Short mmCIF file of C-alpha atoms in Angstrom, two decimals:
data_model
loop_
_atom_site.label_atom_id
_atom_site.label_comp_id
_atom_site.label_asym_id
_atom_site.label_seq_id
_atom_site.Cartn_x
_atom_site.Cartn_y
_atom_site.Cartn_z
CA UNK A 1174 25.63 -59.24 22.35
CA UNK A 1175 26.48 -58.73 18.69
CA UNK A 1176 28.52 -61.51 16.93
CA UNK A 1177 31.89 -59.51 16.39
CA UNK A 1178 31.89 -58.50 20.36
CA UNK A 1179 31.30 -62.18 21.26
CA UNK A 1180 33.88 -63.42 19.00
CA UNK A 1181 36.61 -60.94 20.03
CA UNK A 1182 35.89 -61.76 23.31
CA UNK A 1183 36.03 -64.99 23.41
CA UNK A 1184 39.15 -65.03 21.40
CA UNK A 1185 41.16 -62.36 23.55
CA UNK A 1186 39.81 -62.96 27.15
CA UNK A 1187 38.86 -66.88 26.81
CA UNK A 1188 41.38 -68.26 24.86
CA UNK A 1189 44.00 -65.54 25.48
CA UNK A 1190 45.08 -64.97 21.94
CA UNK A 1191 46.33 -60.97 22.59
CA UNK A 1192 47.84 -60.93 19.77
CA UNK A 1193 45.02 -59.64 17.40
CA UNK A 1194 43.99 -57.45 20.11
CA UNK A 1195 47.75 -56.03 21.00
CA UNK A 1196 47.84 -55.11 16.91
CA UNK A 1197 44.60 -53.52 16.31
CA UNK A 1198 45.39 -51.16 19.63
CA UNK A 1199 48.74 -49.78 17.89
CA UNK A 1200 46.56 -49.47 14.60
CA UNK A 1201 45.44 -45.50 13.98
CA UNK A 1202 42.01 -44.90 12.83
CA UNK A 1203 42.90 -43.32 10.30
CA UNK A 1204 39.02 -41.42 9.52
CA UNK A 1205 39.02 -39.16 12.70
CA UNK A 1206 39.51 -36.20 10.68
CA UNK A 1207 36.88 -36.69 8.08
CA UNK A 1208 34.83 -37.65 10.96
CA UNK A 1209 35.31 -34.36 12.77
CA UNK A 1210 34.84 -32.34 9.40
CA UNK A 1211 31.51 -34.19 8.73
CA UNK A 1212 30.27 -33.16 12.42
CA UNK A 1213 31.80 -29.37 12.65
CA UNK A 1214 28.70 -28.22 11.54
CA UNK A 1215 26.56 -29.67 14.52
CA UNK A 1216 29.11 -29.11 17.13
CA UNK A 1217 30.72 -25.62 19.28
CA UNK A 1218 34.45 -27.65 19.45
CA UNK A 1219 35.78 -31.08 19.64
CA UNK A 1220 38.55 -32.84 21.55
CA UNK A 1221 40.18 -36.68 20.82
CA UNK A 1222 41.38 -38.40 23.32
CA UNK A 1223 43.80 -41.16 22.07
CA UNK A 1224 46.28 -42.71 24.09
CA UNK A 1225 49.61 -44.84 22.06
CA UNK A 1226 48.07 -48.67 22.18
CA UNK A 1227 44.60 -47.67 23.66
CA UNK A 1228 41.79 -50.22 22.61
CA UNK A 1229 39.41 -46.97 21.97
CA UNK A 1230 39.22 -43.67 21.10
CA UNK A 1231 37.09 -40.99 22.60
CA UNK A 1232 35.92 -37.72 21.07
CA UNK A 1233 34.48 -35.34 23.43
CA UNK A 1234 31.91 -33.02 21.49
CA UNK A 1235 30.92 -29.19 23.28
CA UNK A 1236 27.72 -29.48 21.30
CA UNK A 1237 26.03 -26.39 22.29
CA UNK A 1238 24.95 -23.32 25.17
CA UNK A 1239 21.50 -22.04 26.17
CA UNK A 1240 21.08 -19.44 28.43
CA UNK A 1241 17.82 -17.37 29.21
CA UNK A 1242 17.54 -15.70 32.19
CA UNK A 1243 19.00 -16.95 34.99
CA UNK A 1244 18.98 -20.44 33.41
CA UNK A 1245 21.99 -21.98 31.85
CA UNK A 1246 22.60 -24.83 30.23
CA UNK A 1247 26.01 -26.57 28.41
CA UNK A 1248 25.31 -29.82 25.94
CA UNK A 1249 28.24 -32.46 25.47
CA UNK A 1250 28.25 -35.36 23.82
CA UNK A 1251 31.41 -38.15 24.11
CA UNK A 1252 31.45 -40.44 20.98
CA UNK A 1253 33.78 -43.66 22.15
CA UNK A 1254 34.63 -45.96 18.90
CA UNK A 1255 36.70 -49.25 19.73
CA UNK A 1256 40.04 -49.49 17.53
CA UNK A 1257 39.35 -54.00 18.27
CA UNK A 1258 36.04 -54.12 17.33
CA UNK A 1259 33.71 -52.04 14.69
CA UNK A 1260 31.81 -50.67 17.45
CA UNK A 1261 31.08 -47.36 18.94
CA UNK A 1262 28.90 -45.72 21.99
CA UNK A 1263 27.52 -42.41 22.18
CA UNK A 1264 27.05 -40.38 26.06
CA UNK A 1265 25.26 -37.32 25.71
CA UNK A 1266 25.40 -35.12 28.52
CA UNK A 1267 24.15 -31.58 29.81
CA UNK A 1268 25.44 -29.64 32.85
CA UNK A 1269 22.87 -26.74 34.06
CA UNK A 1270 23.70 -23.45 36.41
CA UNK A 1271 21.28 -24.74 39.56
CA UNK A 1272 20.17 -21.50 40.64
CA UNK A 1273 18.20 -22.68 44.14
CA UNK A 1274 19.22 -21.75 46.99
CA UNK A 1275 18.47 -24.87 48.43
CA UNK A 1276 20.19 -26.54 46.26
CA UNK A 1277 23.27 -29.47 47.06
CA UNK A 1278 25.20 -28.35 44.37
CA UNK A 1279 25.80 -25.42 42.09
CA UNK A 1280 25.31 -27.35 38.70
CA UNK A 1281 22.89 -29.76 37.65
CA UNK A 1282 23.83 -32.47 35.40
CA UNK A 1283 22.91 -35.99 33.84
CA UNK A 1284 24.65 -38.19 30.92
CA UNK A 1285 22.59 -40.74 28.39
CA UNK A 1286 21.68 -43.05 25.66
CA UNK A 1287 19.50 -40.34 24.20
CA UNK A 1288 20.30 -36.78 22.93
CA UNK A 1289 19.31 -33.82 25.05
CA UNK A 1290 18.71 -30.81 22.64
CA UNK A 1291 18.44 -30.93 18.78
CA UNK A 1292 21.70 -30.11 18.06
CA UNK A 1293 22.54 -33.38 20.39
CA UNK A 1294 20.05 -35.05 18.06
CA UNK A 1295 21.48 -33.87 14.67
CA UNK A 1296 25.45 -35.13 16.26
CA UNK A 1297 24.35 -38.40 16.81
CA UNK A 1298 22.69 -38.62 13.24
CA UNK A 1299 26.00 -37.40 11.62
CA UNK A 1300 28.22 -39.71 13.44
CA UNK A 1301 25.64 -42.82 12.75
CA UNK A 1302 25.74 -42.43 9.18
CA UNK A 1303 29.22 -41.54 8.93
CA UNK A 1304 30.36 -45.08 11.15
CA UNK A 1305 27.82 -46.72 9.62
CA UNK A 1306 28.86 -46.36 5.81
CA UNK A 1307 32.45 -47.42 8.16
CA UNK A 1308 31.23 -51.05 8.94
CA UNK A 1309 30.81 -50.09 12.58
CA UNK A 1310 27.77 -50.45 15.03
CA UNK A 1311 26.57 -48.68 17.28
CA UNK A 1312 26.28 -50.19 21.08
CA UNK A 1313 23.48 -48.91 23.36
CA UNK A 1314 24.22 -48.39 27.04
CA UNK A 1315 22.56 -51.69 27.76
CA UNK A 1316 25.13 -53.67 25.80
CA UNK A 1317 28.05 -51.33 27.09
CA UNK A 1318 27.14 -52.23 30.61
CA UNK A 1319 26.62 -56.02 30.04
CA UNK A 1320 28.44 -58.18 32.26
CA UNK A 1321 30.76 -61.01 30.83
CA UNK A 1322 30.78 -64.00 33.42
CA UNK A 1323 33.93 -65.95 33.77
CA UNK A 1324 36.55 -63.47 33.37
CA UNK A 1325 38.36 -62.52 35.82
CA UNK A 1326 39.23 -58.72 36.51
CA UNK A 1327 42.20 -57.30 37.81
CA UNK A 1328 42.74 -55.79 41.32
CA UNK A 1329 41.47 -52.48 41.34
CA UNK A 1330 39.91 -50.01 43.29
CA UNK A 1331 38.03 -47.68 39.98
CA UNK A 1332 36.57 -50.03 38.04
CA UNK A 1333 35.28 -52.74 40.33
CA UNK A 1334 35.17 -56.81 39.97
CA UNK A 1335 32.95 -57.45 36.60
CA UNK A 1336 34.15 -57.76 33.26
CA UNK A 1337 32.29 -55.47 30.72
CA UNK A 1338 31.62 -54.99 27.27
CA UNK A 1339 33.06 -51.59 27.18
CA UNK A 1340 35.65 -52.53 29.56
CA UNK A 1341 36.95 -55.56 27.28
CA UNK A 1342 36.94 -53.01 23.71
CA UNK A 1343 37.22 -49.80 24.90
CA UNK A 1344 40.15 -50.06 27.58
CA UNK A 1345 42.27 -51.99 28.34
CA UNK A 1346 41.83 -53.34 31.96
CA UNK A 1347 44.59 -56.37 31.62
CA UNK A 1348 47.39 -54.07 30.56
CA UNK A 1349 48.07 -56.08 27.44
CA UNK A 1350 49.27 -53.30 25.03
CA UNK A 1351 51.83 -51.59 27.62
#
């Protein structure tokens, strides 16, 4: 775990000081924009999904189409940057037409650390250099999904009983900023 995870951590869910937290969820980030200009050239559209004192922001990229034939395929890409830590993760994602007849479902799909397609690939390089020359770091799925003992979660059904790196900076699971 990087040193600015472990010491927001520590100082919002340890010694439960919510005040820096509270603030930097009602701050804007103000570079979206640029962001999205630098990356309209790798990308078919772009969403943002930012909710009033959210702890993170997530973009949801439709990179790109393939079709040949019968076969199908749709490449997305969510970027999710944390508004109380320099931090971001990138999920790429594909969804494919399943043509089999045998077949469970009608679509195929998958989500990942790693890009897909090229034009997955060339995102991902954008967005790195762009939050890079930011101060912010990128966080792999590993140290999204790792588990931080002692703290307790609330009661709920969706998100289960473990605390989480991307649960403690990228939503906010204690209801502090409502």
């Amino acid at each position: 775990m990087i040193d600015e995870v472990k010491r927001i951590i520590e100082t919002t869910y340890i010694q439960k000081n919510f005040e820096p937290f509270i603030s930097r969820c009602h701050e804007k980030l103000e570079f979206i924009g640029e962001l999205l200009n630098a990356a309209q050239t790798k990308i078919g559209g772009a969403v943002v999904s930012e909710l009033p004192g959210d702890p993170g922001v997530a973009i949801y990229f439709d990179v790109c189409e393939f079709a040949k034939n019968d076969f199908k395929v749709k490449y997305k890409s969510v970027l999710s940057i944390s508004k109380v830590a320099d931090v971001y993760h990138i999920q790429h994602e594909f969804e494919a037409d399943d043509p089999d007849p045998n077949g469970m479902t009608p679509v195929l799909d998958g989500f990942g650390g790693e890009p897909y397609c090229k034009a997955q690939f060339a995102l991902e390089e954008t967005i790195r250099k762009f939050l890079a020359a930011k101060g912010f770091k990128q966080l792999t799925f590993t140290e999204m999904d790792e588990v931080i003992p002692g703290i307790e979660m609330p009661e709920n059904v969706l998100f289960g009983s473990q605390m989480t790196v991307e649960y403690a900076l990228f939503k906010d699971m204690w209801g502090l900023c409502e």
